[in-house]
mmCIF file of C-alpha atoms in Angstrom:
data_model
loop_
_atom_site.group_PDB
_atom_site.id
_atom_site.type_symbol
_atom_site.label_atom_id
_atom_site.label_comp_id
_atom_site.label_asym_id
_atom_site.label_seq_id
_atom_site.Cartn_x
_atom_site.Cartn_y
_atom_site.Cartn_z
ATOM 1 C CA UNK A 1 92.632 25.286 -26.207
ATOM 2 C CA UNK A 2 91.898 26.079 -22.544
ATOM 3 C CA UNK A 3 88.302 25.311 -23.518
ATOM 4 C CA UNK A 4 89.465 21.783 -24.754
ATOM 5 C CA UNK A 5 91.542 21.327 -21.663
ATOM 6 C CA UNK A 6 88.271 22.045 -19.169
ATOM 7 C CA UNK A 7 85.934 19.826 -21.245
ATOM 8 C CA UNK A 8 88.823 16.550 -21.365
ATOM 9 C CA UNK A 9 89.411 17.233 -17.067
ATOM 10 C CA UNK A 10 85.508 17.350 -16.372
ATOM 11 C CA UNK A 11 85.721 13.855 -18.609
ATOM 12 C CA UNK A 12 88.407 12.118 -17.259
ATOM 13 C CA UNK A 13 86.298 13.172 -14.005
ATOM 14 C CA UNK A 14 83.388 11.869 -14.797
ATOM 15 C CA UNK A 15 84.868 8.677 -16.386
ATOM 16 C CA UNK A 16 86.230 7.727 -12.760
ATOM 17 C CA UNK A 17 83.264 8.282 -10.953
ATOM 18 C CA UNK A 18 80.841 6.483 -13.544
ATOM 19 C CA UNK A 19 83.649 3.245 -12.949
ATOM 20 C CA UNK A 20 82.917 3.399 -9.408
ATOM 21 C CA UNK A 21 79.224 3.673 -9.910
ATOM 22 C CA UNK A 22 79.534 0.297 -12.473
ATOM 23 C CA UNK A 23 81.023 -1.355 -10.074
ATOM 24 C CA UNK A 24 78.590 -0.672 -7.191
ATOM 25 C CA UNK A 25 75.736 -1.808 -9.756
ATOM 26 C CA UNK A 26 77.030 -5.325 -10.302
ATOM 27 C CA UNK A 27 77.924 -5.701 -6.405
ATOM 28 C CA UNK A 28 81.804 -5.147 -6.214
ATOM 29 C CA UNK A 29 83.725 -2.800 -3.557
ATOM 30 C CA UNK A 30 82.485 -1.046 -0.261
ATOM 31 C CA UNK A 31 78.746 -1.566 0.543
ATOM 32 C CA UNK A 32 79.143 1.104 3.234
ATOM 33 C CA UNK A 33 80.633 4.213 2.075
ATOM 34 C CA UNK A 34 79.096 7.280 0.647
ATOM 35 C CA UNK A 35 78.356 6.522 -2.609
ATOM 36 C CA UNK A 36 76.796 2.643 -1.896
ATOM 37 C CA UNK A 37 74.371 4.142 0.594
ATOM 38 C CA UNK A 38 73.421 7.378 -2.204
ATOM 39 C CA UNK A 39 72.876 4.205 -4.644
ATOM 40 C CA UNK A 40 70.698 2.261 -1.974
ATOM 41 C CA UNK A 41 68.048 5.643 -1.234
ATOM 42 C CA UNK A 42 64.891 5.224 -2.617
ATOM 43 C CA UNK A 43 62.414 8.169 -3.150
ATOM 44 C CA UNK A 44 59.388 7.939 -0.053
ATOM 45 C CA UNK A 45 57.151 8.708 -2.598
ATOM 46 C CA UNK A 46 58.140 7.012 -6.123
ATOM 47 C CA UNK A 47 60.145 4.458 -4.715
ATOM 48 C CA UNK A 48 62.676 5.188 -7.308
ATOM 49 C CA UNK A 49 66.666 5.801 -7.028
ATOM 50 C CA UNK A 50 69.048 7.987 -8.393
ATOM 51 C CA UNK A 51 69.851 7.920 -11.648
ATOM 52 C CA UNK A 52 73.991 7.605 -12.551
ATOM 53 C CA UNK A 53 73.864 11.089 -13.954
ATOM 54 C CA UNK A 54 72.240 11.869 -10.489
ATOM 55 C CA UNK A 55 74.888 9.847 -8.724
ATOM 56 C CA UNK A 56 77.570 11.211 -10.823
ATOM 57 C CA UNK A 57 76.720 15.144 -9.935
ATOM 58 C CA UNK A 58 76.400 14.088 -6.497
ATOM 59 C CA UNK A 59 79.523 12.603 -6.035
ATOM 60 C CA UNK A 60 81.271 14.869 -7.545
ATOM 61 C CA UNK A 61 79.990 17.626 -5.410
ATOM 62 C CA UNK A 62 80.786 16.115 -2.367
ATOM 63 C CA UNK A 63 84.102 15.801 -3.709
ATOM 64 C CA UNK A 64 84.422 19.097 -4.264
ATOM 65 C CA UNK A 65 83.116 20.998 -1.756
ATOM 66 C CA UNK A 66 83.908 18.427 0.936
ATOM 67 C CA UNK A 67 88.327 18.926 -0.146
ATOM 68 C CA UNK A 68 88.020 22.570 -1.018
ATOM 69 C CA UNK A 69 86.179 23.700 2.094
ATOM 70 C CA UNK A 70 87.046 21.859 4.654
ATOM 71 C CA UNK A 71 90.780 22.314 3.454
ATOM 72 C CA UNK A 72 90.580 26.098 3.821
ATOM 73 C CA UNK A 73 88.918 26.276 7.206
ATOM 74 C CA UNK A 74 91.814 24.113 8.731
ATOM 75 C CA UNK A 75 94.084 26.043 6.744
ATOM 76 C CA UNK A 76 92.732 29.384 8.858
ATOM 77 C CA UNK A 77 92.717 27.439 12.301
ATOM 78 C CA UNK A 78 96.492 26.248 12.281
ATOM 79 C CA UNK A 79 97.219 30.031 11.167
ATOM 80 C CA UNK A 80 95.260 31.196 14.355
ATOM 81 C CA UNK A 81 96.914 28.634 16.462
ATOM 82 C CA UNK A 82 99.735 29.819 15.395
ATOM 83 C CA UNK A 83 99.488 33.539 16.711
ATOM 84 C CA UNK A 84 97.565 32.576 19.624
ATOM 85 C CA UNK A 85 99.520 31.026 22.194
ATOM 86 C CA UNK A 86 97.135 30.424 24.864
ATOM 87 C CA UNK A 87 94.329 28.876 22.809
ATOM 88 C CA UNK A 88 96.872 26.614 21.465
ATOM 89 C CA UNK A 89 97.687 25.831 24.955
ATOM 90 C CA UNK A 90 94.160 24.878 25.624
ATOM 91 C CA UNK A 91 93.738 22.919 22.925
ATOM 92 C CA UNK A 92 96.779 20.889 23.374
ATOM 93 C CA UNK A 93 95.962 20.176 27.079
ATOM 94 C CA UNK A 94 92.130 19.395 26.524
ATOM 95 C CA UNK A 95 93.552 16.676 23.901
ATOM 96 C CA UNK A 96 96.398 15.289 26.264
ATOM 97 C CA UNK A 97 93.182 14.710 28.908
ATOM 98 C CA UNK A 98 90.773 13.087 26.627
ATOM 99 C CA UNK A 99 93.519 10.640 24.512
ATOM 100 C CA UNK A 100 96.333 10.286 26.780
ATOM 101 C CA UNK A 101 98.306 9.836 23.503
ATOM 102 C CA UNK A 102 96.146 7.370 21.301
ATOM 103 C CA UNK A 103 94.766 8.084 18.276
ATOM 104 C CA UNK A 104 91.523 9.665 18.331
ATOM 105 C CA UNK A 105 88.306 8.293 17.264
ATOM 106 C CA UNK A 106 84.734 9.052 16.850
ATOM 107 C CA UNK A 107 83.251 8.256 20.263
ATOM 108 C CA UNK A 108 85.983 10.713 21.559
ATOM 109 C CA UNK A 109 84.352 13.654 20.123
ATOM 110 C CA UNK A 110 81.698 14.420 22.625
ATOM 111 C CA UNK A 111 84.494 15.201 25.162
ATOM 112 C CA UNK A 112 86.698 17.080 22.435
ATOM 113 C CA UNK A 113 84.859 20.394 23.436
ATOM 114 C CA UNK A 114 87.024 23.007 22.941
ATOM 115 C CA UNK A 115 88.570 21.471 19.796
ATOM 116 C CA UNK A 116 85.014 21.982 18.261
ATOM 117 C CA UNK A 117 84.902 25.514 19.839
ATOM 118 C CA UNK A 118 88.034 26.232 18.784
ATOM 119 C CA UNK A 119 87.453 25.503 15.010
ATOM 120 C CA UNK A 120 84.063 26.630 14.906
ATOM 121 C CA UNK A 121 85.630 30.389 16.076
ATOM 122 C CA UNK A 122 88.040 29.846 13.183
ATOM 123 C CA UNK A 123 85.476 29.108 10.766
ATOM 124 C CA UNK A 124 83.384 32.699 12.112
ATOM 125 C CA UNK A 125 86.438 34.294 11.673
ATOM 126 C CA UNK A 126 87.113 33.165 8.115
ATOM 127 C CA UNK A 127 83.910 30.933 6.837
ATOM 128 C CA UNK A 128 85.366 28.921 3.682
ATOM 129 C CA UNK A 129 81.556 29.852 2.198
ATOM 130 C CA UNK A 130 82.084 33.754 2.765
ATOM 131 C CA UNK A 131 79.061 34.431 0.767
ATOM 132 C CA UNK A 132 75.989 32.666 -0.814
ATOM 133 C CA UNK A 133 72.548 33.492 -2.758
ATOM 134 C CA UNK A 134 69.454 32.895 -2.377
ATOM 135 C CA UNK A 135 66.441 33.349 -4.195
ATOM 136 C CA UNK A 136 63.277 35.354 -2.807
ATOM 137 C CA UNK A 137 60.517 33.431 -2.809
ATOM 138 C CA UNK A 138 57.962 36.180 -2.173
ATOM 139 C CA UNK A 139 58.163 39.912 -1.808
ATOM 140 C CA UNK A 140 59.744 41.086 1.577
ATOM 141 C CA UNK A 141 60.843 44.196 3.248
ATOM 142 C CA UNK A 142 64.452 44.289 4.807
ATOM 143 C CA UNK A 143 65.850 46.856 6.885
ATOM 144 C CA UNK A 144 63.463 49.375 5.697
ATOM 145 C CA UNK A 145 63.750 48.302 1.757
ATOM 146 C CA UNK A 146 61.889 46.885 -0.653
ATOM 147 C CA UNK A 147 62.837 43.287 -2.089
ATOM 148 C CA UNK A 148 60.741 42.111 -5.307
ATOM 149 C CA UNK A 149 59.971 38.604 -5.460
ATOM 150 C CA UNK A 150 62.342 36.256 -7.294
ATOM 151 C CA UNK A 151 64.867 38.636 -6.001
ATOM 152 C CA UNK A 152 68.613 37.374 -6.094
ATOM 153 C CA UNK A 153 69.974 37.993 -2.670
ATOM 154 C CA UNK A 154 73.419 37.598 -1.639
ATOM 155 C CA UNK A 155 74.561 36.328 2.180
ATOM 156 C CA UNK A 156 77.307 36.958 3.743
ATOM 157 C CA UNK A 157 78.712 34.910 6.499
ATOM 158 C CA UNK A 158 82.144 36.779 7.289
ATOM 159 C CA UNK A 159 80.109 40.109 7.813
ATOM 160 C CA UNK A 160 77.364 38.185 9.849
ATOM 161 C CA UNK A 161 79.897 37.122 12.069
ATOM 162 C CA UNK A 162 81.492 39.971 12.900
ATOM 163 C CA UNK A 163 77.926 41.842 13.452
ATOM 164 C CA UNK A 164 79.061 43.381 17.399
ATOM 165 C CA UNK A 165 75.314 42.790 17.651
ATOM 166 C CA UNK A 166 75.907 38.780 18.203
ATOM 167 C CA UNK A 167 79.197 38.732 19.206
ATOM 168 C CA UNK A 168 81.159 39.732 22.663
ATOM 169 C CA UNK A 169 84.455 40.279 20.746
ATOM 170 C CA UNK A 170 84.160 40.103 16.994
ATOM 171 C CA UNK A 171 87.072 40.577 15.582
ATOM 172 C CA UNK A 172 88.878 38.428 17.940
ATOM 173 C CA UNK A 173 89.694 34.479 18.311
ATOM 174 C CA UNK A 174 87.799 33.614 21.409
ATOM 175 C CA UNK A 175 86.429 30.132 21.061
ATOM 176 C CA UNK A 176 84.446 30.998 23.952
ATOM 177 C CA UNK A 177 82.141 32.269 21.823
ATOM 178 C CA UNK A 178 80.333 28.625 21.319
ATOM 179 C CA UNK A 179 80.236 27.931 24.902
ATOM 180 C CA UNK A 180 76.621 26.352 25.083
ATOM 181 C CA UNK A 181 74.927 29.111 27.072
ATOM 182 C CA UNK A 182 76.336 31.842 24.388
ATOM 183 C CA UNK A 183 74.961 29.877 21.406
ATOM 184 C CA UNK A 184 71.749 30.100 23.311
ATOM 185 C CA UNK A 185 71.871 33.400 23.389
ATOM 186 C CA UNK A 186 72.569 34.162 19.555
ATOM 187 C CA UNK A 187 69.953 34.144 17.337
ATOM 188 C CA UNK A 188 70.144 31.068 15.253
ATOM 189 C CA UNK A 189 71.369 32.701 11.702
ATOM 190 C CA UNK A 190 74.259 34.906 13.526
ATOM 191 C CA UNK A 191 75.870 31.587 12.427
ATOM 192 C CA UNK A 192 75.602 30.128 9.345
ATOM 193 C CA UNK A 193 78.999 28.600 7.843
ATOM 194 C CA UNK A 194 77.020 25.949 6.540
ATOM 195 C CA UNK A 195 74.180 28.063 5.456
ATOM 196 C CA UNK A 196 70.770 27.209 6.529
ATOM 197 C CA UNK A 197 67.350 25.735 5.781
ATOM 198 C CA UNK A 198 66.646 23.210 3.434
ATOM 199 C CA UNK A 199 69.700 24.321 1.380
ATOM 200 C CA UNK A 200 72.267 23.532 4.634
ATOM 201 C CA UNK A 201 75.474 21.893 3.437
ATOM 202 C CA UNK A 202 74.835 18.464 3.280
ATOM 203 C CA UNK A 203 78.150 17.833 4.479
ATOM 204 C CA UNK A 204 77.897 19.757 8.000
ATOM 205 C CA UNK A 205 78.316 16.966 10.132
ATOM 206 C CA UNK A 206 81.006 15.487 8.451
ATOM 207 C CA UNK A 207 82.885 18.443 8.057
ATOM 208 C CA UNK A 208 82.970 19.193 11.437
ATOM 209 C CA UNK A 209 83.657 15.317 12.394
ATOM 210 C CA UNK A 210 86.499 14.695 10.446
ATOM 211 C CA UNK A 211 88.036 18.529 11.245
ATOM 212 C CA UNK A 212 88.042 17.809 15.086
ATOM 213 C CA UNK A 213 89.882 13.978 14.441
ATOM 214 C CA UNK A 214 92.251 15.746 11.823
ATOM 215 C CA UNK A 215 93.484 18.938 14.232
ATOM 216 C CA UNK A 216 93.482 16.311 17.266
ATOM 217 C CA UNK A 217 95.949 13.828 15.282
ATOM 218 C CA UNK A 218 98.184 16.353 14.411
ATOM 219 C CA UNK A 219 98.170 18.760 17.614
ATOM 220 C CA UNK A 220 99.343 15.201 19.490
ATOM 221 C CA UNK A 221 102.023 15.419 17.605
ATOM 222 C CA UNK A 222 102.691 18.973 16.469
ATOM 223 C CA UNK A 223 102.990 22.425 17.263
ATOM 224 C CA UNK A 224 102.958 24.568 13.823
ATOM 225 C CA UNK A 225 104.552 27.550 13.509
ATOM 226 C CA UNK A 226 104.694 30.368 10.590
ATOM 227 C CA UNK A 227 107.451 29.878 8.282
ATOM 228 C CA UNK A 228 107.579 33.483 8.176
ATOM 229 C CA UNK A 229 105.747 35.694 10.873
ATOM 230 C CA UNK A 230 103.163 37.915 8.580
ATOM 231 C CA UNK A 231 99.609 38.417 8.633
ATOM 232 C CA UNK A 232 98.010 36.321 6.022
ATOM 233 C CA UNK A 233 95.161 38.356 4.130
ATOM 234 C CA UNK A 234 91.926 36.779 2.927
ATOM 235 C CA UNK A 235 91.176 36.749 -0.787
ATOM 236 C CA UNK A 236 87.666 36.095 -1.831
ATOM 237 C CA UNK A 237 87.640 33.566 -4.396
ATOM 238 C CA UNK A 238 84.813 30.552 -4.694
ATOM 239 C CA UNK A 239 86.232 30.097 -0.997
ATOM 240 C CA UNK A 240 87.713 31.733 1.016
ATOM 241 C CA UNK A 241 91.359 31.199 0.558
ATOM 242 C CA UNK A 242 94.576 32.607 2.540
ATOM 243 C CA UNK A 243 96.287 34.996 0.150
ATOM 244 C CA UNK A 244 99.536 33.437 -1.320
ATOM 245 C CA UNK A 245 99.094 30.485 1.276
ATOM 246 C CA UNK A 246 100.336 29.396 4.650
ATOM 247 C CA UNK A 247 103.909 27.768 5.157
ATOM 248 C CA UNK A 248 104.644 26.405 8.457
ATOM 249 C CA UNK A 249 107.199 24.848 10.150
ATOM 250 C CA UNK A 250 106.280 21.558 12.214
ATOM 251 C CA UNK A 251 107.199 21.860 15.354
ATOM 252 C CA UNK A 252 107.462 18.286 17.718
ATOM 253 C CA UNK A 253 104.669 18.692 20.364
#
């Protein structure tokens, strides 16, 4: 029965996104969001475009990993806010300088600095992708041992970033850690939330876009506090998930 139950979700999934993709063929709804411009991208080579099957799995991947992830990591910061005072502070003053009380928008994120540090720190702390594979394409050595080709390797972010190699205090919240001369200084995979190479989430840029307008609307508004003062523990699952959740109060800024 649970079998039955995953099969009929997955279809009543898929039946939703192939409407939107029908529509989109004969010309109805939004010419400029996600899916419309995936439709419109042609091949360089073939001059061909994505099939709906293709369109379908892509869709439904950004879906996915764009709710689950990005969910998670903001999840993490608001719990970090919460037991650190003083980066809260500097958060909520930054955004008081830059919006003077409107509603943020995209041409305000340049000057959002420290709300990007901020979350960035949050997301070394606790990466929503806490691990990943890769394949090795070749034989290699690492660290003194051997790794056969077609190897599968496994990478992981939350040890990465704690490495007291890369970072001035690891196992702290110090979003001082992506001031621009420090990144500079870090070799470039001592980072890698969003993994790396051809294989980087293709959702990076957005992610980190629509995090820094999300925590700016709602710091305007709203401290958050723990419901119940306790240190949340991480449990590995497909993401990286607070264990038992987060409940906090809102708290009028």
């Amino acid at each position: 029965p649970q079998n039955r139950r995953f099969r009929q979700a997955i279809a009543n999934a898929d039946s939703v996104v192939y409407a939107l993709i029908a529509e989109r063929r004969i010309g109805a709804g939004n010419q400029q969001d996600l899916l419309s411009l995936l439709m419109a991208a042609r091949d360089e080579e073939t001059g061909e475009g994505l099939s709906d099957r293709e369109l379908l799995d892509q869709t439904k991947t950004i879906i996915g990993a764009g709710y689950e992830t990005t969910t998670q990591a903001l999840a993490w910061t608001w719990y970090l806010l919460a037991r650190h005072t003083e980066v809260e502070n500097k958060l909520h003053a930054e955004i008081s300088e830059v919006l003077d009380g409107r509603t943020p928008t995209a041409e305000d994120l340049p000057r959002l600095k420290y709300t990007l540090m901020m979350f960035q720190e949050a997301m070394r702390l606790y990466p929503p992708a806490w691990a990943m594979t890769r394949a090795a394409i070749k034989e290699d050595e690492i660290g003194g041992y051997r790794v056969p080709a077609n190897s599968e390797m496994m990478l992981v972010p939350y040890i990465t970033h704690r490495h007291p190699k890369y970072w001035e205090r690891p196992e702290e919240f110090y979003p001082e850690h992506f001031l621009p001369e420090r990144q500079a200084a870090r070799p470039a995979f001592a980072y890698f939330p969003f993994g790396g190479g051809p294989r980087k989430c293709i959702g990076n840029n957005f992610a980190l876009m629509e995090a820094q307008l999300i925590i700016a609307m709602v710091a305007q508004r709203y401290r958050l506090r723990l419901a119940v003062e306790r240190e949340i523990e991480p449990e590995a699952s497909i993401t990286l998930r607070p264990r038992g959740g987060v409940r906090m109060k809102l708290c009028r800024a």
